[in-house]
Short mmCIF file of C-alpha atoms (C1' of nucleotides) in Angstrom, two decimals:
data_model
loop_
_atom_site.label_atom_id
_atom_site.label_comp_id
_atom_site.label_asym_id
_atom_site.label_seq_id
_atom_site.Cartn_x
_atom_site.Cartn_y
_atom_site.Cartn_z
CA MET T 1 99.42 158.08 -83.49
CA SER T 2 97.93 156.56 -80.36
CA CYS T 3 98.29 152.85 -80.04
CA GLU T 4 94.51 152.48 -80.17
CA ARG T 5 94.46 154.02 -83.61
CA ARG T 6 97.48 152.07 -84.77
CA PHE T 7 95.70 148.93 -83.67
CA GLN T 8 92.53 149.75 -85.54
CA ALA T 9 94.40 150.76 -88.65
CA GLU T 10 96.37 147.56 -88.68
CA LEU T 11 93.26 145.45 -88.10
CA HIS T 12 91.57 147.07 -91.08
CA ARG T 13 94.66 146.66 -93.20
CA ARG T 14 94.62 142.94 -92.52
CA GLY T 15 90.90 142.48 -92.92
CA LEU T 16 90.53 141.68 -89.22
CA ARG T 17 87.84 142.96 -86.92
CA VAL T 18 87.70 145.60 -84.25
CA THR T 19 85.92 143.93 -81.37
CA PRO T 20 85.10 145.28 -77.91
CA GLN T 21 87.25 142.56 -76.36
CA ARG T 22 90.28 143.64 -78.32
CA GLU T 23 89.80 147.28 -77.48
CA ILE T 24 89.30 146.59 -73.79
CA ILE T 25 92.36 144.40 -73.59
CA LEU T 26 94.58 146.93 -75.34
CA SER T 27 93.37 149.77 -73.15
CA THR T 28 94.04 147.71 -70.05
CA LEU T 29 97.72 147.46 -70.90
CA HIS T 30 98.19 151.09 -69.93
CA CYS T 31 97.76 150.00 -66.32
CA PHE T 32 101.04 148.16 -66.28
CA HIS T 33 104.40 149.76 -65.89
CA SER T 34 106.51 146.67 -65.80
CA PRO T 35 106.25 143.33 -67.57
CA PHE T 36 102.95 141.55 -66.99
CA THR T 37 101.52 138.10 -67.55
CA ALA T 38 98.45 137.07 -69.52
CA GLU T 39 96.87 136.11 -66.22
CA GLU T 40 97.43 139.60 -64.80
CA VAL T 41 95.86 141.18 -67.85
CA PHE T 42 92.96 138.78 -67.52
CA ARG T 43 92.38 139.67 -63.87
CA LYS T 44 92.50 143.39 -64.63
CA VAL T 45 90.16 143.04 -67.59
CA THR T 46 87.75 140.95 -65.56
CA GLU T 47 87.28 143.76 -63.03
CA SER T 48 85.44 145.82 -65.63
CA SER T 49 84.41 143.16 -68.15
CA PRO T 50 83.77 139.79 -66.51
CA GLY T 51 82.75 138.16 -69.78
CA ILE T 52 86.16 138.18 -71.45
CA LYS T 53 87.96 134.86 -71.30
CA LEU T 54 91.59 134.07 -70.68
CA SER T 55 91.95 132.45 -74.08
CA THR T 56 90.84 135.69 -75.71
CA VAL T 57 93.50 137.52 -73.74
CA TYR T 58 96.13 135.12 -75.03
CA ARG T 59 94.92 135.47 -78.59
CA THR T 60 94.84 139.25 -78.38
CA LEU T 61 98.30 139.49 -76.85
CA GLU T 62 99.58 137.32 -79.67
CA LEU T 63 97.92 139.64 -82.17
CA LEU T 64 99.32 142.75 -80.51
CA LYS T 65 102.72 141.14 -80.54
CA SER T 66 102.52 140.68 -84.29
CA ILE T 67 101.73 144.39 -84.63
CA ASN T 68 104.64 145.28 -82.34
CA LEU T 69 102.34 146.89 -79.81
CA VAL T 70 103.43 144.28 -77.31
CA SER T 71 106.74 142.57 -76.86
CA VAL T 72 107.76 139.51 -74.94
CA VAL T 73 110.19 139.71 -72.06
CA ASP T 74 111.47 136.62 -70.43
CA VAL T 75 111.84 137.16 -66.73
CA GLY T 76 112.59 133.57 -65.95
CA ASN T 77 109.74 131.99 -64.05
CA ARG T 78 107.49 129.74 -65.99
CA ARG T 79 105.03 132.33 -67.14
CA ASN T 80 105.44 134.43 -70.24
CA HIS T 81 105.77 138.13 -69.60
CA TYR T 82 104.71 140.80 -71.99
CA MET T 83 105.13 144.51 -72.09
CA HIS T 84 103.33 147.31 -73.76
CA VAL T 85 105.50 148.94 -76.39
CA GLU T 86 104.99 152.67 -76.53
CA ALA T 87 107.10 155.29 -78.20
CA GLU T 88 109.66 155.38 -75.44
CA SER T 89 113.38 155.22 -75.65
CA PRO T 90 114.52 151.62 -75.58
CA HIS T 91 114.65 150.16 -72.13
CA PHE T 92 115.30 146.81 -70.55
CA HIS T 93 114.69 145.12 -67.23
CA LEU T 94 116.64 143.93 -64.26
CA VAL T 95 114.95 140.99 -62.57
CA CYS T 96 115.96 139.97 -59.08
CA ARG T 97 116.27 136.22 -58.77
CA ARG T 98 115.44 136.35 -55.07
CA CYS T 99 112.55 138.80 -54.64
CA GLU T 100 111.47 138.89 -58.29
CA ALA T 101 111.40 142.67 -58.33
CA VAL T 102 111.60 144.17 -61.79
CA LEU T 103 113.56 147.37 -62.39
CA SER T 104 112.96 149.17 -65.62
CA LEU T 105 116.05 150.84 -66.96
CA SER T 106 116.93 152.98 -69.91
CA SER T 107 120.60 153.32 -70.41
CA GLU T 108 123.02 154.67 -72.95
CA GLU T 109 125.49 151.95 -72.26
CA ILE T 110 123.24 149.24 -73.55
CA LEU T 111 123.22 150.94 -76.95
CA GLU T 112 126.97 150.80 -76.93
CA VAL T 113 126.91 147.13 -76.07
CA GLN T 114 124.41 146.58 -78.85
CA SER T 115 126.57 148.13 -81.53
CA LYS T 116 129.75 146.45 -80.33
CA LEU T 117 128.11 143.04 -80.22
CA CYS T 118 126.72 143.58 -83.66
CA ALA T 119 130.06 144.61 -85.10
CA LYS T 120 131.73 141.63 -83.51
CA SER T 121 129.23 138.85 -84.15
CA GLY T 122 126.61 140.16 -86.56
CA PHE T 123 124.01 139.49 -83.88
CA GLU T 124 121.59 142.33 -83.26
CA ILE T 125 120.15 142.25 -79.76
CA GLU T 126 116.63 143.55 -79.19
CA ILE T 127 116.90 145.88 -76.27
CA ASN T 128 113.22 146.01 -75.40
CA ARG T 129 113.12 142.27 -74.90
CA ILE T 130 116.14 142.06 -72.64
CA SER T 131 115.88 141.09 -69.04
CA LEU T 132 119.01 140.75 -67.00
CA PRO T 133 118.92 138.32 -64.10
CA GLY T 134 120.72 139.09 -60.88
CA LEU T 135 120.33 140.29 -57.34
CA CYS T 136 118.95 143.61 -56.31
CA GLU T 137 120.65 145.78 -53.71
CA ASN T 138 118.44 144.47 -50.91
CA CYS T 139 118.71 140.81 -51.70
CA ARG T 140 122.47 140.87 -52.11
CA ARG T 141 122.74 141.08 -48.34
CA PHE T 142 120.96 137.78 -47.89
CA GLU T 143 123.22 135.76 -50.14
CA GLU T 144 126.57 134.71 -48.87
CA MET B 1 138.30 120.76 -57.17
CA SER B 2 136.41 118.83 -59.81
CA CYS B 3 132.70 119.34 -59.85
CA GLU B 4 132.19 115.66 -59.02
CA ARG B 5 134.07 116.13 -55.77
CA ARG B 6 132.37 119.41 -55.02
CA PHE B 7 129.06 117.66 -55.49
CA GLN B 8 129.95 114.81 -53.16
CA ALA B 9 131.33 117.15 -50.53
CA GLU B 10 128.20 119.25 -50.58
CA LEU B 11 125.94 116.22 -50.39
CA HIS B 12 127.79 115.00 -47.32
CA ARG B 13 127.71 118.42 -45.75
CA ARG B 14 123.93 118.45 -46.08
CA GLY B 15 123.37 114.89 -44.97
CA LEU B 16 122.17 113.93 -48.44
CA ARG B 17 123.14 110.81 -50.36
CA VAL B 18 125.50 110.06 -53.18
CA THR B 19 123.49 107.88 -55.53
CA PRO B 20 124.46 106.41 -58.90
CA GLN B 21 121.67 108.40 -60.55
CA ARG B 22 123.06 111.68 -59.26
CA GLU B 23 126.60 110.85 -60.34
CA ILE B 24 125.52 109.75 -63.80
CA ILE B 25 123.43 112.86 -64.34
CA LEU B 26 126.20 115.19 -63.26
CA SER B 27 128.77 113.48 -65.45
CA THR B 28 126.43 113.70 -68.43
CA LEU B 29 126.40 117.48 -68.22
CA HIS B 30 129.94 117.58 -69.59
CA CYS B 31 128.49 116.57 -72.97
CA PHE B 32 126.76 119.89 -73.42
CA HIS B 33 128.43 123.06 -74.56
CA SER B 34 125.43 125.29 -74.74
CA PRO B 35 122.27 125.52 -72.65
CA PHE B 36 120.32 122.27 -72.46
CA THR B 37 116.88 121.16 -71.33
CA ALA B 38 115.95 118.54 -68.76
CA GLU B 39 114.60 116.45 -71.61
CA GLU B 40 117.96 116.55 -73.42
CA VAL B 41 119.79 115.47 -70.30
CA PHE B 42 117.27 112.69 -69.87
CA ARG B 43 117.77 111.44 -73.43
CA LYS B 44 121.54 111.48 -73.06
CA VAL B 45 121.40 109.73 -69.70
CA THR B 46 119.03 107.11 -71.08
CA GLU B 47 121.57 106.04 -73.70
CA SER B 48 123.78 104.58 -71.02
CA SER B 49 121.37 104.14 -68.13
CA PRO B 50 117.84 103.43 -69.32
CA GLY B 51 116.51 103.08 -65.79
CA ILE B 52 116.79 106.71 -64.77
CA LYS B 53 113.55 108.65 -64.94
CA LEU B 54 112.84 112.14 -66.11
CA SER B 55 111.58 113.19 -62.70
CA THR B 56 114.92 112.21 -61.21
CA VAL B 57 116.65 114.38 -63.77
CA TYR B 58 114.49 117.31 -62.76
CA ARG B 59 115.14 116.73 -59.09
CA THR B 60 118.87 116.41 -59.64
CA LEU B 61 119.09 119.53 -61.77
CA GLU B 62 117.28 121.39 -59.03
CA LEU B 63 119.76 120.08 -56.50
CA LEU B 64 122.74 120.99 -58.67
CA LYS B 65 121.29 124.43 -59.09
CA SER B 66 121.19 124.92 -55.34
CA ILE B 67 124.87 124.01 -55.20
CA ASN B 68 125.66 126.38 -58.06
CA LEU B 69 126.92 123.60 -60.27
CA VAL B 70 124.12 124.37 -62.67
CA SER B 71 122.50 127.64 -63.55
CA VAL B 72 119.30 128.47 -65.32
CA VAL B 73 119.31 130.37 -68.58
CA ASP B 74 116.12 131.55 -70.11
CA VAL B 75 116.26 131.22 -73.85
CA GLY B 76 112.64 132.06 -74.30
CA ASN B 77 110.81 129.05 -75.63
CA ARG B 78 108.67 127.32 -73.10
CA ARG B 79 111.24 124.90 -71.76
CA ASN B 80 113.69 125.71 -69.02
CA HIS B 81 117.30 125.69 -70.07
CA TYR B 82 120.16 124.91 -67.77
CA MET B 83 123.88 125.13 -68.12
CA HIS B 84 126.76 123.48 -66.44
CA VAL B 85 128.76 125.97 -64.41
CA GLU B 86 132.44 125.23 -64.58
CA ALA B 87 135.40 127.36 -63.65
CA GLU B 88 135.36 129.28 -66.89
CA SER B 89 135.48 132.96 -67.44
CA PRO B 90 131.97 134.32 -67.26
CA HIS B 91 130.06 134.01 -70.47
CA PHE B 92 126.56 134.68 -71.66
CA HIS B 93 124.36 133.72 -74.58
CA LEU B 94 122.83 135.32 -77.63
CA VAL B 95 119.61 133.62 -78.63
CA CYS B 96 118.15 134.20 -82.05
CA ARG B 97 114.42 134.75 -81.91
CA ARG B 98 113.97 133.38 -85.42
CA CYS B 99 116.18 130.29 -85.74
CA GLU B 100 116.73 129.75 -82.01
CA ALA B 101 120.48 129.39 -82.47
CA VAL B 102 122.47 129.98 -79.30
CA LEU B 103 125.81 131.76 -79.45
CA SER B 104 128.03 131.49 -76.45
CA LEU B 105 130.04 134.61 -75.82
CA SER B 106 132.63 135.72 -73.37
CA SER B 107 133.26 139.38 -73.46
CA GLU B 108 135.08 142.02 -71.52
CA GLU B 109 132.43 144.58 -72.21
CA ILE B 110 129.82 142.75 -70.24
CA LEU B 111 131.99 143.07 -67.14
CA GLU B 112 132.06 146.78 -67.70
CA VAL B 113 128.29 146.87 -68.04
CA GLN B 114 128.02 144.83 -64.88
CA SER B 115 130.06 147.21 -62.78
CA LYS B 116 128.41 150.31 -64.21
CA LEU B 117 124.94 148.93 -63.60
CA CYS B 118 125.90 147.98 -60.09
CA ALA B 119 127.32 151.37 -59.33
CA LYS B 120 124.23 153.05 -60.70
CA SER B 121 121.45 150.88 -59.31
CA GLY B 122 122.96 148.51 -56.76
CA PHE B 123 121.76 145.64 -58.90
CA GLU B 124 124.32 142.95 -59.57
CA ILE B 125 123.66 141.08 -62.76
CA GLU B 126 124.65 137.42 -62.98
CA ILE B 127 126.53 137.12 -66.21
CA ASN B 128 126.33 133.35 -66.53
CA ARG B 129 122.56 133.46 -66.49
CA ILE B 130 122.19 136.14 -69.13
CA SER B 131 120.68 135.44 -72.46
CA LEU B 132 120.20 138.28 -74.88
CA PRO B 133 117.38 137.96 -77.38
CA GLY B 134 117.76 139.24 -80.89
CA LEU B 135 118.41 138.26 -84.47
CA CYS B 136 121.50 136.51 -85.73
CA GLU B 137 123.33 137.65 -88.83
CA ASN B 138 121.53 135.17 -91.05
CA CYS B 139 118.03 135.81 -89.82
CA ARG B 140 118.33 139.57 -90.00
CA ARG B 141 117.98 139.29 -93.77
CA PHE B 142 114.57 137.73 -93.45
CA GLU B 143 113.02 140.43 -91.30
CA GLU B 144 112.00 143.64 -92.89
"C1'" DT V 1 75.73 137.43 -95.96
"C1'" DT V 2 80.39 136.24 -95.16
"C1'" DG V 3 83.72 134.60 -92.40
"C1'" DC V 4 86.42 136.29 -88.38
"C1'" DG V 5 86.25 136.11 -83.15
"C1'" DT V 6 84.65 134.46 -79.05
"C1'" DG V 7 83.44 131.40 -75.30
"C1'" DC V 8 83.80 126.99 -73.91
"C1'" DA V 9 86.05 122.91 -72.80
"C1'" DA V 10 89.28 119.79 -73.72
"C1'" DA V 11 94.16 118.91 -75.13
"C1'" DC V 12 98.83 119.89 -74.81
"C1'" DG V 13 103.82 119.83 -73.22
"C1'" DT V 14 106.57 120.71 -69.39
"C1'" DT V 15 107.34 120.41 -64.65
"C1'" DT V 16 106.02 119.03 -59.97
"C1'" DT V 17 104.24 116.02 -56.48
"C1'" DG V 18 102.48 112.02 -53.40
"C1'" DC V 19 103.34 107.62 -52.38
"C1'" DA V 20 105.35 103.16 -51.45
"C1'" DG V 21 109.25 100.51 -51.97
"C1'" DT V 22 114.51 100.69 -52.33
"C1'" DA V 23 118.97 102.03 -51.34
"C1'" DT V 24 122.58 104.74 -48.90
"C1'" DT V 25 124.44 105.96 -44.70
"C1'" DA Q 1 117.95 100.77 -38.50
"C1'" DA Q 2 116.81 105.17 -40.02
"C1'" DT Q 3 115.50 107.97 -43.60
"C1'" DA Q 4 116.73 110.01 -48.11
"C1'" DC Q 5 115.93 108.80 -52.95
"C1'" DT Q 6 113.83 106.68 -56.74
"C1'" DG Q 7 110.37 105.07 -59.94
"C1'" DC Q 8 105.86 105.45 -60.95
"C1'" DA Q 9 101.76 107.65 -62.07
"C1'" DA Q 10 98.91 111.28 -61.49
"C1'" DA Q 11 98.36 116.16 -60.81
"C1'" DA Q 12 99.48 120.79 -61.69
"C1'" DC Q 13 100.55 124.56 -64.45
"C1'" DG Q 14 100.50 127.85 -68.25
"C1'" DT Q 15 99.20 127.87 -72.86
"C1'" DT Q 16 97.02 126.34 -77.18
"C1'" DT Q 17 93.41 124.43 -79.96
"C1'" DG Q 18 88.86 122.67 -82.16
"C1'" DC Q 19 84.37 123.61 -82.50
"C1'" DA Q 20 79.86 125.81 -82.79
"C1'" DC Q 21 77.63 130.00 -82.26
"C1'" DG Q 22 77.64 135.14 -82.46
"C1'" DC Q 23 78.96 139.33 -84.29
"C1'" DA Q 24 81.55 142.95 -87.19
"C1'" DA Q 25 81.94 144.21 -91.78
#
DNA sequence: TTGCGTGCAAACGTTTTGCAGTATT
DNA sequence: AATACTGCAAAACGTTTGCACGCAA
């Protein structure tokens, strides 16, 4: 099921409303291929629909989060980052502390880590929300 | 070398000053055994030295960060979290999305992940800054 | 017709900043 | 004596909220 239909179905189920703003915001998320901020969504949305306000973007992202169509990734600067959850294999992000580049990565090893951590501590990590801080290949040269 | 001496040495090296505020703030960090906020440091510092202001705490944490005596850990709520970097084996944190508990963990496996990731992508993760989001054993029962 | 959603603007909590006086070197 | 640092207060920043009107159901 496309995420547009999932969204509509869930809105109906909860007695909420399908509004143009919500549909536009959701469709905009397809533009992004790494974690994005509310502000970035707002700017993108504004290009085609100047009427939609930032607060509506925030409210819609929150709603999408509760439907699991969006997840939150913390990449470490002050802004919240979100990502569009599609039916992909779980992936996580590497965020360079120096240049702020974001690498998206899907890896078998993280699944191994997940199950070992869970066996050891009962804690179940959520792979899609992981961001690992560090230095990318380029930036490593500039740090002593 | 104790971190107090490292701090002093680095201040001298940079032509900066050793002030009572800076020394008090650094010594306070020993109280914390999991990531802490600027506000928490401020409250602790205030108990013994009511004159020191929050903005000074922020500035000092920033300074300590640049000397690598403090690192930033993102545990996902809006506040920044810092931790005191001592000469311990590298450890990272598990942060429960539901109850916000923080588990500190030192694990061999993460070193393995680190070297594999680096070999594969050139990206070097910084273990001490990692926080992995997820659900702790308790809270897993409450999510469907 | 009901009541959810939106735009608007103001509030919020955290962090940063400009400035003038104070303290360290 | 020079200038880095602090306290102070205000600004900045991202995000949230209250309210009145508008729109989907």
